[in-house]
PDB file of C-alpha atoms in Angstrom:
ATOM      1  CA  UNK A   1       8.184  95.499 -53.124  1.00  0.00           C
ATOM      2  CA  UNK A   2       9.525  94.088 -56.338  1.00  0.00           C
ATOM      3  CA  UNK A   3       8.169  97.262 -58.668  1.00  0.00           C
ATOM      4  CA  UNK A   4       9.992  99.372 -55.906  1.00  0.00           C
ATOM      5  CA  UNK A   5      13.166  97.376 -56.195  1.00  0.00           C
ATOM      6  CA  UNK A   6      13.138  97.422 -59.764  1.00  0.00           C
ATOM      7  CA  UNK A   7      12.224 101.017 -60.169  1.00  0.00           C
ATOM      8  CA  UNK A   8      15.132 102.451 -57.842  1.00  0.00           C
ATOM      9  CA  UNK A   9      17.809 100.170 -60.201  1.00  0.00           C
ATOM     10  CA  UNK A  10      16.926 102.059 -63.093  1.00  0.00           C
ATOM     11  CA  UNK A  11      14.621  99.445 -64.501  1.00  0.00           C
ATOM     12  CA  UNK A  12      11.098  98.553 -65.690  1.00  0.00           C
ATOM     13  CA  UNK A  13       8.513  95.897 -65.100  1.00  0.00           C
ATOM     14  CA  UNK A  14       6.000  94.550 -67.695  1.00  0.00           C
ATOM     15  CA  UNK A  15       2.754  93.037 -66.377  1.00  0.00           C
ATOM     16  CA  UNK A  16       0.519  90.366 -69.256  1.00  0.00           C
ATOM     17  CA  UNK A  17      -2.518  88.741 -68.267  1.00  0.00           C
ATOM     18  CA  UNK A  18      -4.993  86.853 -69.919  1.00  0.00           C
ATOM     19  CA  UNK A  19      -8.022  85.577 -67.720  1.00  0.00           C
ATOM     20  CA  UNK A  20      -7.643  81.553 -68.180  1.00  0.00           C
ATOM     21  CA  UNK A  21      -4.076  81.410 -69.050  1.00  0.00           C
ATOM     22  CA  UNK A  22      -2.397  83.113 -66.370  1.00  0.00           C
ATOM     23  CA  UNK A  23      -0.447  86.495 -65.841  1.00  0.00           C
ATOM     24  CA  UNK A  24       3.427  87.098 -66.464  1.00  0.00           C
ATOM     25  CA  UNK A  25       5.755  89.815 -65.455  1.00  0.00           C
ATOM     26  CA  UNK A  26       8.760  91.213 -66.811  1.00  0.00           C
ATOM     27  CA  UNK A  27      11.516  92.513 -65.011  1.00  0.00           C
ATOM     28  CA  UNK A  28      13.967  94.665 -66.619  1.00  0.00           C
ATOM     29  CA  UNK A  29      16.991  96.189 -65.144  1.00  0.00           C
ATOM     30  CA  UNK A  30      19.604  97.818 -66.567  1.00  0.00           C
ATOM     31  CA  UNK A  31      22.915  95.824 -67.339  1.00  0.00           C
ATOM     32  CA  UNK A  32      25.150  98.701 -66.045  1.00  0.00           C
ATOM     33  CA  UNK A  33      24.143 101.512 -63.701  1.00  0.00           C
ATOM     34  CA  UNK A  34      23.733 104.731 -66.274  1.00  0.00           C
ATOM     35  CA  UNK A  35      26.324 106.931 -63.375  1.00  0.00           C
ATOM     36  CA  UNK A  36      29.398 104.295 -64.762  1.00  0.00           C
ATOM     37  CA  UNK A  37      28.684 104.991 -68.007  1.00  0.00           C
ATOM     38  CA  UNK A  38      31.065 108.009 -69.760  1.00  0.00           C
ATOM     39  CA  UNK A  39      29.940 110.810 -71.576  1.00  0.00           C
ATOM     40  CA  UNK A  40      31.110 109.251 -74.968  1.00  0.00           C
ATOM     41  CA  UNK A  41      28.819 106.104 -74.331  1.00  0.00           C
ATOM     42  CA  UNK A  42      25.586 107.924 -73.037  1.00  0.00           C
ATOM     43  CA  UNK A  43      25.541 110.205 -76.503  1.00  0.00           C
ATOM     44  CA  UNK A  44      26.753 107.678 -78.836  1.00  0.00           C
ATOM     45  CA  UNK A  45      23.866 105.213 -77.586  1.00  0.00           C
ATOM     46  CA  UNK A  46      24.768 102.288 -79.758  1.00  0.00           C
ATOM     47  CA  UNK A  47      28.244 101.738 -77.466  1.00  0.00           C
ATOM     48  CA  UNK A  48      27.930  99.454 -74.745  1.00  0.00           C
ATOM     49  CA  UNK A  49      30.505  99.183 -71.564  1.00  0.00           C
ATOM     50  CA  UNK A  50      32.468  96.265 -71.409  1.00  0.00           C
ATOM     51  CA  UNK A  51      30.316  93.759 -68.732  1.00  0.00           C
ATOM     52  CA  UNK A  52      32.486  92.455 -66.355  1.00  0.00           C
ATOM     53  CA  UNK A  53      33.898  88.557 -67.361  1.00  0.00           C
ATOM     54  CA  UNK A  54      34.770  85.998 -65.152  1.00  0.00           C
ATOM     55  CA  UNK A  55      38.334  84.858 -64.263  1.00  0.00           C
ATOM     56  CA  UNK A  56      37.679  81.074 -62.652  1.00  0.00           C
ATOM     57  CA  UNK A  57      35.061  82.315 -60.014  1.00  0.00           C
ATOM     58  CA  UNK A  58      32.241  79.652 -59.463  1.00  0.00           C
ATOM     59  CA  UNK A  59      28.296  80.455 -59.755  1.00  0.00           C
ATOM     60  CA  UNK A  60      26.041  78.380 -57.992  1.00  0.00           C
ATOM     61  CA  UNK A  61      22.596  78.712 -59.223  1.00  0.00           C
ATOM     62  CA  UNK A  62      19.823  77.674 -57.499  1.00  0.00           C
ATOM     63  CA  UNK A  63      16.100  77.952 -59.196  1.00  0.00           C
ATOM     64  CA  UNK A  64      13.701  74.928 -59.192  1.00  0.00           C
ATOM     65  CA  UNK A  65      12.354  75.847 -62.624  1.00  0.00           C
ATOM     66  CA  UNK A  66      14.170  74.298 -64.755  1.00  0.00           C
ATOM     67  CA  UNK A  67      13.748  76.711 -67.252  1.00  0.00           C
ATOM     68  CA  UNK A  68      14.561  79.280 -65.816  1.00  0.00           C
ATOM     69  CA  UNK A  69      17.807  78.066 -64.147  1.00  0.00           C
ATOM     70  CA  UNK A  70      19.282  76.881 -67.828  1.00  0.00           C
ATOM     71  CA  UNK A  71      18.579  80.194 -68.630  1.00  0.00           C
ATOM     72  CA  UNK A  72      20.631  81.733 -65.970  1.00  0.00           C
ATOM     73  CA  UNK A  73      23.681  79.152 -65.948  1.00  0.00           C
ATOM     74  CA  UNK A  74      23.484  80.281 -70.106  1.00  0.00           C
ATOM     75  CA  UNK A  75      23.356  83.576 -69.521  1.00  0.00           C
ATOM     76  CA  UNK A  76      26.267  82.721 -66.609  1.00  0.00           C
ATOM     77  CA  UNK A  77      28.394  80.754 -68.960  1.00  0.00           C
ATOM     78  CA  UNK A  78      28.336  84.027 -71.661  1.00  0.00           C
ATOM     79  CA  UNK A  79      30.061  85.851 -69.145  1.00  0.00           C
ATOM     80  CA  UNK A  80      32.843  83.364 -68.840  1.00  0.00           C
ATOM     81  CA  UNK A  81      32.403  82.219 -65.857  1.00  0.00           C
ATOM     82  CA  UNK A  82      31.845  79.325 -64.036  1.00  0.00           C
ATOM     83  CA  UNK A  83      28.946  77.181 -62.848  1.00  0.00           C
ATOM     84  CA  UNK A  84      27.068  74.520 -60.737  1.00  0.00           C
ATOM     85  CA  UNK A  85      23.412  74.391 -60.379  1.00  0.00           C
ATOM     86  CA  UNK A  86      21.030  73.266 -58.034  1.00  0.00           C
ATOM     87  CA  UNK A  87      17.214  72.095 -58.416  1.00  0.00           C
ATOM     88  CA  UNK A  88      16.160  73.204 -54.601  1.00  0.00           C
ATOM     89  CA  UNK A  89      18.433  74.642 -51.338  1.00  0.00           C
ATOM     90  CA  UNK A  90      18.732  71.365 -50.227  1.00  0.00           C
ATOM     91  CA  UNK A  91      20.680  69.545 -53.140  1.00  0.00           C
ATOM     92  CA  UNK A  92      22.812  73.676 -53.370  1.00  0.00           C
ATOM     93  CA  UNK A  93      23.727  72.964 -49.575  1.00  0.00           C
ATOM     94  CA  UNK A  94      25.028  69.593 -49.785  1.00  0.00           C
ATOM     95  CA  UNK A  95      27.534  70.857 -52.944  1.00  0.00           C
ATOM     96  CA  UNK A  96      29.867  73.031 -50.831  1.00  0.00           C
ATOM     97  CA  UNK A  97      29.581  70.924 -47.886  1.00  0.00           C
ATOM     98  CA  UNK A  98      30.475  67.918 -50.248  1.00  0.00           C
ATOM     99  CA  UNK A  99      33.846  70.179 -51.171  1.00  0.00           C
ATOM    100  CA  UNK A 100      32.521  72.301 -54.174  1.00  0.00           C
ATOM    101  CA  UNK A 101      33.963  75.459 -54.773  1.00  0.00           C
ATOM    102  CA  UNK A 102      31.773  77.982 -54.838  1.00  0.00           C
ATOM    103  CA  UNK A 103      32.619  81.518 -54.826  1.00  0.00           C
ATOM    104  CA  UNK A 104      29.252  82.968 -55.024  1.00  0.00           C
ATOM    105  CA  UNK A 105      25.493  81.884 -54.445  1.00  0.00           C
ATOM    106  CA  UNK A 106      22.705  83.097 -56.840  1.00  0.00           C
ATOM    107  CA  UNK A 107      19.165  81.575 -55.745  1.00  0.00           C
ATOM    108  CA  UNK A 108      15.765  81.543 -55.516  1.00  0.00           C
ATOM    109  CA  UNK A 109      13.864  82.464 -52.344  1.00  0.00           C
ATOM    110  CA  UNK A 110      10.687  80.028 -52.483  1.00  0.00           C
ATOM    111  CA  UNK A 111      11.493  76.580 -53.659  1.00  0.00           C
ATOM    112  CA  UNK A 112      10.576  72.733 -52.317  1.00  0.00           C
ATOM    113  CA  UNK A 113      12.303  71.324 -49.659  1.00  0.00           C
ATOM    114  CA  UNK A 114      13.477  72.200 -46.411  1.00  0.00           C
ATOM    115  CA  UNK A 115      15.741  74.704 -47.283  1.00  0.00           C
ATOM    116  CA  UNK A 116      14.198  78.320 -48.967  1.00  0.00           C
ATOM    117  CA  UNK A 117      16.656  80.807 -50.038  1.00  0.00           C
ATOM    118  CA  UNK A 118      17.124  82.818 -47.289  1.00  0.00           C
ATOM    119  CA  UNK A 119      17.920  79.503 -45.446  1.00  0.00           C
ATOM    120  CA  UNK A 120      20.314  78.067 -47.727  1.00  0.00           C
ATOM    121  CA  UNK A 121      22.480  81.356 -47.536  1.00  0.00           C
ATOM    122  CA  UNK A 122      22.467  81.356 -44.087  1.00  0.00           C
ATOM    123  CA  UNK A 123      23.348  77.914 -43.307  1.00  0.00           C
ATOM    124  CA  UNK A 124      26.298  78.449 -46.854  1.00  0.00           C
ATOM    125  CA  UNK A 125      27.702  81.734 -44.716  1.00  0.00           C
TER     126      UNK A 125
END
């Protein structure tokens, strides 16, 4: 399901594994969908369209590895916008419901607690 995912948005996925030490993927999509880019940008090659930058809007991330969520709020922050993050659905939940602003949810599916993904956006909406 994810290869197919990945595959129809233009991108790639890597696949490492090393019996003992565990297997890692890659997935690698493209920043901006190759029909928005001009002409002028898809021959020059080295040009890049402008990514789209935040003007106040709030990010909640939600990812229970920790890693991987400071890497998101970074990447996040770069495109000037806000955020708040959250180790599981259950801590995300109680920050809007506790009067955070939040204008839009980015989480994980499978994390501890009571609350997965698909519940937290659910019980959010």
């Amino acid at each position: 399901m994810v290869y197919g995912f990945v595959r129809q948005s233009g991108g790639h996925v890597t696949l490492y594994s090393e019996l003992g030490l565990g297997t890692s993927f890659g997935l690698y999509s493209p920043a901006v969908p190759h029909e928005m880019l001009t002409k002028d940008v898809r021959l020059a090659g080295h040009q890049h369209h402008a990514l789209p930058r935040g003007n106040g809007e709030r990010i909640l991330i939600v990812e229970d590895n920790a890693r991987v969520r400071k890497l998101s709020v970074e990447r996040i922050l770069d495109l000037s916008f806000a955020t708040l993050e959250a180790e599981n659905g259950d801590r995300a939940y109680e920050m809007p419901k506790g009067g955070a602003q939040v204008d839009l949810v980015v989480s994980d599916l499978v994390m501890p607690g009571t609350l997965n993904g698909y519940d937290l956006t659910a019980k959010i909406a």
